[in-house]
Amino acid sequence: MIRVLIADDQDMVRIGFRMILDAQDDIEVVADVADGIDAVRTARELRPDVCLLDIRMPGMDGLQVTKQLAGPDVADPLKVVVVTTFDLDEYVHTALQGGASGFLLKDAGPALLLEAVRAAARGDALVSPQITVRLLKHFGNQQPARQLTEHPSEPLTARELDVVRAAARGLTNTEIGTELFLSLSTVKTHLASVQSKIDARNRVEIAAWAWRNGVVDEN
């Protein structure tokens, strides 16, 4: 069972998300709160598997909450998915640099919301498709919040590089498997290996590293 916390200052959004999530057999909403301070307190107390955060909240905004719960300096970070109406690069960059596992627009629809929650719970990252590649490419050009090693602890294999390039283009694990004729478990194994070699926390950092170091073909 995936335990979820919802933080949004709009009652209707919290009610809507709760209805969508609680209708699933594998997801349970353990709390919903209306401001950022309550979000941090409740998340630390309950330690849900995934926190769904809006950006604009009273007390403390979702970007600050993300950094408090999942940031580079957090010893035992929680999984955070930011869900917002604002498709602004600066918000997306700040959220992901703050440790978020995903970034969704509120008009993405129920199916993508559920996929984002499940992806975060299993350690993947999901970003709204309309901003994924633009985001990851741009994010790779930014100064990272956490310095990743430019040179891996050991060389990446040819297959690992294939998987990294696909992830950097915004493909999900399932899509990577289909494109490269690999099983889902093999894709996950390759990503875990890469994560260890370059000291990345998640697939967003893997993608950013790939763009930053010229691993991805511009064409």
PDB file of C-alpha atoms in Angstrom:
ATOM      1  CA  MET A   1       0.000   0.000   0.000  1.00  0.00           C
ATOM      2  CA  ILE A   2       1.377   3.422  -1.021  1.00  0.00           C
ATOM      3  CA  ARG A   3       0.730   5.966   1.740  1.00  0.00           C
ATOM      4  CA  VAL A   4       0.203   9.519   0.426  1.00  0.00           C
ATOM      5  CA  LEU A   5       0.067  12.991   1.973  1.00  0.00           C
ATOM      6  CA  ILE A   6      -1.693  15.788   0.041  1.00  0.00           C
ATOM      7  CA  ALA A   7      -0.809  19.448   0.646  1.00  0.00           C
ATOM      8  CA  ASP A   8      -2.830  22.101  -1.207  1.00  0.00           C
ATOM      9  CA  ASP A   9      -4.525  25.271   0.008  1.00  0.00           C
ATOM     10  CA  GLN A  10      -7.621  24.646  -2.151  1.00  0.00           C
ATOM     11  CA  ASP A  11     -10.222  22.407  -0.516  1.00  0.00           C
ATOM     12  CA  MET A  12     -11.621  21.207  -3.844  1.00  0.00           C
ATOM     13  CA  VAL A  13      -8.194  20.120  -5.068  1.00  0.00           C
ATOM     14  CA  ARG A  14      -7.519  18.134  -1.895  1.00  0.00           C
ATOM     15  CA  ILE A  15     -10.959  16.512  -2.070  1.00  0.00           C
ATOM     16  CA  GLY A  16     -10.513  15.691  -5.769  1.00  0.00           C
ATOM     17  CA  PHE A  17      -7.042  14.203  -5.320  1.00  0.00           C
ATOM     18  CA  ARG A  18      -8.232  12.197  -2.298  1.00  0.00           C
ATOM     19  CA  MET A  19     -11.153  10.742  -4.278  1.00  0.00           C
ATOM     20  CA  ILE A  20      -8.887   9.738  -7.177  1.00  0.00           C
ATOM     21  CA  LEU A  21      -6.201   8.217  -4.938  1.00  0.00           C
ATOM     22  CA  ASP A  22      -8.429   6.486  -2.380  1.00  0.00           C
ATOM     23  CA  ALA A  23     -10.299   4.760  -5.211  1.00  0.00           C
ATOM     24  CA  GLN A  24      -7.144   2.749  -5.964  1.00  0.00           C
ATOM     25  CA  ASP A  25      -6.482  -0.593  -4.305  1.00  0.00           C
ATOM     26  CA  ASP A  26      -2.785   0.143  -3.812  1.00  0.00           C
ATOM     27  CA  ILE A  27      -2.949   3.769  -2.573  1.00  0.00           C
ATOM     28  CA  GLU A  28      -4.111   5.238   0.741  1.00  0.00           C
ATOM     29  CA  VAL A  29      -4.289   8.970   1.603  1.00  0.00           C
ATOM     30  CA  VAL A  30      -3.022   9.239   5.194  1.00  0.00           C
ATOM     31  CA  ALA A  31      -3.401  13.022   5.533  1.00  0.00           C
ATOM     32  CA  ASP A  32      -4.331  16.190   3.670  1.00  0.00           C
ATOM     33  CA  VAL A  33      -3.260  19.632   4.834  1.00  0.00           C
ATOM     34  CA  ALA A  34      -3.823  23.196   3.647  1.00  0.00           C
ATOM     35  CA  ASP A  35      -0.487  24.910   4.291  1.00  0.00           C
ATOM     36  CA  GLY A  36       3.229  24.311   4.027  1.00  0.00           C
ATOM     37  CA  ILE A  37       4.056  24.357   7.730  1.00  0.00           C
ATOM     38  CA  ASP A  38       1.481  21.640   8.433  1.00  0.00           C
ATOM     39  CA  ALA A  39       2.825  19.720   5.427  1.00  0.00           C
ATOM     40  CA  VAL A  40       6.356  19.582   6.866  1.00  0.00           C
ATOM     41  CA  ARG A  41       5.165  18.721  10.380  1.00  0.00           C
ATOM     42  CA  THR A  42       2.703  16.043   9.259  1.00  0.00           C
ATOM     43  CA  ALA A  43       5.083  14.494   6.723  1.00  0.00           C
ATOM     44  CA  ARG A  44       7.853  14.180   9.317  1.00  0.00           C
ATOM     45  CA  GLU A  45       5.405  12.673  11.786  1.00  0.00           C
ATOM     46  CA  LEU A  46       3.689  10.174   9.468  1.00  0.00           C
ATOM     47  CA  ARG A  47       6.519   9.590   6.956  1.00  0.00           C
ATOM     48  CA  PRO A  48       4.244   8.845   3.982  1.00  0.00           C
ATOM     49  CA  ASP A  49       5.638   7.042   0.932  1.00  0.00           C
ATOM     50  CA  VAL A  50       4.781  10.021  -1.318  1.00  0.00           C
ATOM     51  CA  CYS A  51       3.985  13.686  -0.618  1.00  0.00           C
ATOM     52  CA  LEU A  52       1.875  15.566  -3.194  1.00  0.00           C
ATOM     53  CA  LEU A  53       2.628  19.275  -2.844  1.00  0.00           C
ATOM     54  CA  ASP A  54       1.167  22.383  -4.429  1.00  0.00           C
ATOM     55  CA  ILE A  55       3.602  25.262  -4.966  1.00  0.00           C
ATOM     56  CA  ARG A  56       1.536  28.187  -3.724  1.00  0.00           C
ATOM     57  CA  MET A  57       0.542  27.567  -0.111  1.00  0.00           C
ATOM     58  CA  PRO A  58       0.354  29.832   2.954  1.00  0.00           C
ATOM     59  CA  GLY A  59       2.961  29.525   5.697  1.00  0.00           C
ATOM     60  CA  MET A  60       5.611  27.918   3.499  1.00  0.00           C
ATOM     61  CA  ASP A  61       5.436  27.360  -0.241  1.00  0.00           C
ATOM     62  CA  GLY A  62       5.732  23.944  -1.854  1.00  0.00           C
ATOM     63  CA  LEU A  63       9.280  24.566  -3.066  1.00  0.00           C
ATOM     64  CA  GLN A  64      10.467  25.275   0.493  1.00  0.00           C
ATOM     65  CA  VAL A  65       8.545  22.255   1.772  1.00  0.00           C
ATOM     66  CA  THR A  66      10.183  20.095  -0.901  1.00  0.00           C
ATOM     67  CA  LYS A  67      13.645  21.196   0.176  1.00  0.00           C
ATOM     68  CA  GLN A  68      12.814  20.547   3.849  1.00  0.00           C
ATOM     69  CA  LEU A  69      11.521  17.034   3.133  1.00  0.00           C
ATOM     70  CA  ALA A  70      13.663  15.869   0.212  1.00  0.00           C
ATOM     71  CA  GLY A  71      16.544  18.320  -0.204  1.00  0.00           C
ATOM     72  CA  PRO A  72      20.231  17.473  -0.626  1.00  0.00           C
ATOM     73  CA  ASP A  73      20.903  18.021   3.088  1.00  0.00           C
ATOM     74  CA  VAL A  74      18.071  15.771   4.320  1.00  0.00           C
ATOM     75  CA  ALA A  75      19.472  12.577   5.839  1.00  0.00           C
ATOM     76  CA  ASP A  76      16.391  10.428   5.179  1.00  0.00           C
ATOM     77  CA  PRO A  77      14.494  12.179   2.373  1.00  0.00           C
ATOM     78  CA  LEU A  78      10.840  11.592   1.541  1.00  0.00           C
ATOM     79  CA  LYS A  79       9.478  11.178  -1.992  1.00  0.00           C
ATOM     80  CA  VAL A  80       7.870  14.407  -3.234  1.00  0.00           C
ATOM     81  CA  VAL A  81       5.746  15.081  -6.309  1.00  0.00           C
ATOM     82  CA  VAL A  82       4.954  18.738  -6.994  1.00  0.00           C
ATOM     83  CA  VAL A  83       1.535  19.288  -8.579  1.00  0.00           C
ATOM     84  CA  THR A  84       0.782  22.821  -9.745  1.00  0.00           C
ATOM     85  CA  THR A  85      -0.978  25.014 -12.289  1.00  0.00           C
ATOM     86  CA  PHE A  86       2.226  26.900 -13.061  1.00  0.00           C
ATOM     87  CA  ASP A  87       4.300  25.637 -15.998  1.00  0.00           C
ATOM     88  CA  LEU A  88       7.304  27.847 -15.242  1.00  0.00           C
ATOM     89  CA  ASP A  89      10.844  26.582 -15.759  1.00  0.00           C
ATOM     90  CA  GLU A  90      12.127  28.280 -12.604  1.00  0.00           C
ATOM     91  CA  TYR A  91       9.559  26.415 -10.482  1.00  0.00           C
ATOM     92  CA  VAL A  92      10.357  23.084 -12.093  1.00  0.00           C
ATOM     93  CA  HIS A  93      14.116  23.543 -11.719  1.00  0.00           C
ATOM     94  CA  THR A  94      13.810  24.626  -8.090  1.00  0.00           C
ATOM     95  CA  ALA A  95      11.508  21.710  -7.255  1.00  0.00           C
ATOM     96  CA  LEU A  96      13.769  19.103  -8.859  1.00  0.00           C
ATOM     97  CA  GLN A  97      16.945  20.609  -7.455  1.00  0.00           C
ATOM     98  CA  GLY A  98      15.176  20.559  -4.097  1.00  0.00           C
ATOM     99  CA  GLY A  99      14.798  16.805  -4.401  1.00  0.00           C
ATOM    100  CA  ALA A 100      11.329  16.347  -5.944  1.00  0.00           C
ATOM    101  CA  SER A 101      10.732  13.026  -7.704  1.00  0.00           C
ATOM    102  CA  GLY A 102       8.177  14.470 -10.085  1.00  0.00           C
ATOM    103  CA  PHE A 103       6.498  17.605 -11.383  1.00  0.00           C
ATOM    104  CA  LEU A 104       2.948  17.521 -12.731  1.00  0.00           C
ATOM    105  CA  LEU A 105       0.546  20.124 -14.001  1.00  0.00           C
ATOM    106  CA  LYS A 106      -2.898  19.984 -12.407  1.00  0.00           C
ATOM    107  CA  ASP A 107      -4.532  19.542 -15.817  1.00  0.00           C
ATOM    108  CA  ALA A 108      -2.476  16.401 -16.493  1.00  0.00           C
ATOM    109  CA  GLY A 109      -5.443  14.211 -15.560  1.00  0.00           C
ATOM    110  CA  PRO A 110      -6.079  11.373 -13.070  1.00  0.00           C
ATOM    111  CA  ALA A 111      -4.123   8.705 -14.970  1.00  0.00           C
ATOM    112  CA  LEU A 112      -0.897  10.716 -14.926  1.00  0.00           C
ATOM    113  CA  LEU A 113      -1.416  11.675 -11.267  1.00  0.00           C
ATOM    114  CA  LEU A 114      -1.650   8.002 -10.334  1.00  0.00           C
ATOM    115  CA  GLU A 115       1.361   7.138 -12.495  1.00  0.00           C
ATOM    116  CA  ALA A 116       3.398   9.911 -10.826  1.00  0.00           C
ATOM    117  CA  VAL A 117       2.535   8.658  -7.336  1.00  0.00           C
ATOM    118  CA  ARG A 118       3.393   5.066  -8.229  1.00  0.00           C
ATOM    119  CA  ALA A 119       6.587   6.145 -10.015  1.00  0.00           C
ATOM    120  CA  ALA A 120       7.754   8.160  -6.993  1.00  0.00           C
ATOM    121  CA  ALA A 121       6.964   5.276  -4.645  1.00  0.00           C
ATOM    122  CA  ARG A 122       9.162   2.902  -6.635  1.00  0.00           C
ATOM    123  CA  GLY A 123      11.980   5.437  -6.918  1.00  0.00           C
ATOM    124  CA  ASP A 124      11.317   6.699 -10.447  1.00  0.00           C
ATOM    125  CA  ALA A 125      10.598  10.276 -11.488  1.00  0.00           C
ATOM    126  CA  LEU A 126       7.764  11.494 -13.669  1.00  0.00           C
ATOM    127  CA  VAL A 127       7.392  14.931 -15.178  1.00  0.00           C
ATOM    128  CA  SER A 128       4.423  16.129 -17.251  1.00  0.00           C
ATOM    129  CA  PRO A 129       5.231  14.998 -20.820  1.00  0.00           C
ATOM    130  CA  GLN A 130       4.782  18.464 -22.340  1.00  0.00           C
ATOM    131  CA  ILE A 131       7.719  19.823 -20.329  1.00  0.00           C
ATOM    132  CA  THR A 132       9.934  16.766 -19.869  1.00  0.00           C
ATOM    133  CA  VAL A 133      12.589  17.054 -22.566  1.00  0.00           C
ATOM    134  CA  ARG A 134      12.703  20.856 -22.516  1.00  0.00           C
ATOM    135  CA  LEU A 135      13.080  20.673 -18.771  1.00  0.00           C
ATOM    136  CA  LEU A 136      15.706  17.947 -18.557  1.00  0.00           C
ATOM    137  CA  LYS A 137      17.867  19.539 -21.226  1.00  0.00           C
ATOM    138  CA  HIS A 138      17.662  22.958 -19.581  1.00  0.00           C
ATOM    139  CA  PHE A 139      18.096  21.475 -16.116  1.00  0.00           C
ATOM    140  CA  GLY A 140      21.305  19.824 -17.288  1.00  0.00           C
ATOM    141  CA  ASN A 141      22.713  23.241 -18.149  1.00  0.00           C
ATOM    142  CA  GLN A 142      22.104  24.594 -14.648  1.00  0.00           C
ATOM    143  CA  GLN A 143      24.549  24.535 -11.774  1.00  0.00           C
ATOM    144  CA  PRO A 144      23.391  21.511  -9.783  1.00  0.00           C
ATOM    145  CA  ALA A 145      22.301  21.894  -6.157  1.00  0.00           C
ATOM    146  CA  ARG A 146      24.403  18.813  -5.419  1.00  0.00           C
ATOM    147  CA  GLN A 147      27.686  18.347  -7.229  1.00  0.00           C
ATOM    148  CA  LEU A 148      27.578  15.102  -9.192  1.00  0.00           C
ATOM    149  CA  THR A 149      30.805  13.440 -10.206  1.00  0.00           C
ATOM    150  CA  GLU A 150      31.791  14.311 -13.777  1.00  0.00           C
ATOM    151  CA  HIS A 151      33.704  11.064 -14.057  1.00  0.00           C
ATOM    152  CA  PRO A 152      31.905   7.899 -12.905  1.00  0.00           C
ATOM    153  CA  SER A 153      33.519   5.679 -10.263  1.00  0.00           C
ATOM    154  CA  GLU A 154      33.773   3.093 -13.039  1.00  0.00           C
ATOM    155  CA  PRO A 155      32.933   3.436 -16.743  1.00  0.00           C
ATOM    156  CA  LEU A 156      29.329   3.079 -17.826  1.00  0.00           C
ATOM    157  CA  THR A 157      28.680   0.088 -20.074  1.00  0.00           C
ATOM    158  CA  ALA A 158      27.333   0.599 -23.585  1.00  0.00           C
ATOM    159  CA  ARG A 159      23.897  -0.630 -22.466  1.00  0.00           C
ATOM    160  CA  GLU A 160      23.906   1.677 -19.448  1.00  0.00           C
ATOM    161  CA  LEU A 161      24.661   4.598 -21.754  1.00  0.00           C
ATOM    162  CA  ASP A 162      21.744   3.594 -23.984  1.00  0.00           C
ATOM    163  CA  VAL A 163      19.434   3.577 -20.968  1.00  0.00           C
ATOM    164  CA  VAL A 164      20.790   6.918 -19.723  1.00  0.00           C
ATOM    165  CA  ARG A 165      20.226   8.564 -23.125  1.00  0.00           C
ATOM    166  CA  ALA A 166      16.644   7.293 -23.193  1.00  0.00           C
ATOM    167  CA  ALA A 167      15.981   8.500 -19.629  1.00  0.00           C
ATOM    168  CA  ALA A 168      17.434  11.899 -20.523  1.00  0.00           C
ATOM    169  CA  ARG A 169      14.891  12.140 -23.347  1.00  0.00           C
ATOM    170  CA  GLY A 170      12.127  11.752 -20.774  1.00  0.00           C
ATOM    171  CA  LEU A 171      11.187   8.125 -21.449  1.00  0.00           C
ATOM    172  CA  THR A 172       9.662   6.054 -18.645  1.00  0.00           C
ATOM    173  CA  ASN A 173      11.166   2.695 -17.659  1.00  0.00           C
ATOM    174  CA  THR A 174       8.502   0.871 -19.660  1.00  0.00           C
ATOM    175  CA  GLU A 175       9.188   3.007 -22.745  1.00  0.00           C
ATOM    176  CA  ILE A 176      12.948   2.477 -22.351  1.00  0.00           C
ATOM    177  CA  GLY A 177      12.391  -1.289 -22.174  1.00  0.00           C
ATOM    178  CA  THR A 178      10.259  -1.243 -25.311  1.00  0.00           C
ATOM    179  CA  GLU A 179      12.741   0.882 -27.262  1.00  0.00           C
ATOM    180  CA  LEU A 180      15.815  -1.106 -26.223  1.00  0.00           C
ATOM    181  CA  PHE A 181      14.159  -4.552 -26.066  1.00  0.00           C
ATOM    182  CA  LEU A 182      14.902  -4.906 -22.350  1.00  0.00           C
ATOM    183  CA  SER A 183      12.763  -6.224 -19.504  1.00  0.00           C
ATOM    184  CA  LEU A 184      11.541  -3.729 -16.902  1.00  0.00           C
ATOM    185  CA  SER A 185      13.755  -5.291 -14.234  1.00  0.00           C
ATOM    186  CA  THR A 186      16.813  -4.984 -16.499  1.00  0.00           C
ATOM    187  CA  VAL A 187      16.105  -1.285 -17.107  1.00  0.00           C
ATOM    188  CA  LYS A 188      15.835  -0.735 -13.342  1.00  0.00           C
ATOM    189  CA  THR A 189      19.076  -2.634 -12.771  1.00  0.00           C
ATOM    190  CA  HIS A 190      20.937  -0.478 -15.313  1.00  0.00           C
ATOM    191  CA  LEU A 191      19.560   2.752 -13.804  1.00  0.00           C
ATOM    192  CA  ALA A 192      20.494   1.643 -10.277  1.00  0.00           C
ATOM    193  CA  SER A 193      24.011   0.851 -11.456  1.00  0.00           C
ATOM    194  CA  VAL A 194      24.366   4.252 -13.152  1.00  0.00           C
ATOM    195  CA  GLN A 195      22.951   5.993 -10.084  1.00  0.00           C
ATOM    196  CA  SER A 196      25.646   4.368  -7.960  1.00  0.00           C
ATOM    197  CA  LYS A 197      28.468   5.105 -10.413  1.00  0.00           C
ATOM    198  CA  ILE A 198      27.718   8.841 -10.746  1.00  0.00           C
ATOM    199  CA  ASP A 199      26.379   9.294  -7.190  1.00  0.00           C
ATOM    200  CA  ALA A 200      22.931  10.442  -8.354  1.00  0.00           C
ATOM    201  CA  ARG A 201      19.903  10.448  -6.043  1.00  0.00           C
ATOM    202  CA  ASN A 202      17.285   9.786  -8.726  1.00  0.00           C
ATOM    203  CA  ARG A 203      16.685   9.553 -12.472  1.00  0.00           C
ATOM    204  CA  VAL A 204      16.272  13.337 -12.776  1.00  0.00           C
ATOM    205  CA  GLU A 205      19.870  13.760 -11.627  1.00  0.00           C
ATOM    206  CA  ILE A 206      20.919  11.004 -14.044  1.00  0.00           C
ATOM    207  CA  ALA A 207      19.229  12.864 -16.916  1.00  0.00           C
ATOM    208  CA  ALA A 208      20.741  16.187 -15.872  1.00  0.00           C
ATOM    209  CA  TRP A 209      24.197  14.566 -15.662  1.00  0.00           C
ATOM    210  CA  ALA A 210      23.712  13.130 -19.156  1.00  0.00           C
ATOM    211  CA  TRP A 211      22.869  16.515 -20.683  1.00  0.00           C
ATOM    212  CA  ARG A 212      25.600  18.280 -18.736  1.00  0.00           C
ATOM    213  CA  ASN A 213      28.284  15.866 -19.870  1.00  0.00           C
ATOM    214  CA  GLY A 214      27.302  15.575 -23.538  1.00  0.00           C
ATOM    215  CA  VAL A 215      26.073  11.992 -23.264  1.00  0.00           C
ATOM    216  CA  VAL A 216      22.871  12.805 -25.140  1.00  0.00           C
ATOM    217  CA  ASP A 217      22.905  13.355 -28.888  1.00  0.00           C
ATOM    218  CA  GLU A 218      21.500  16.842 -29.587  1.00  0.00           C
ATOM    219  CA  ASN A 219      19.775  15.449 -32.640  1.00  0.00           C
TER     220      ASN A 219
END
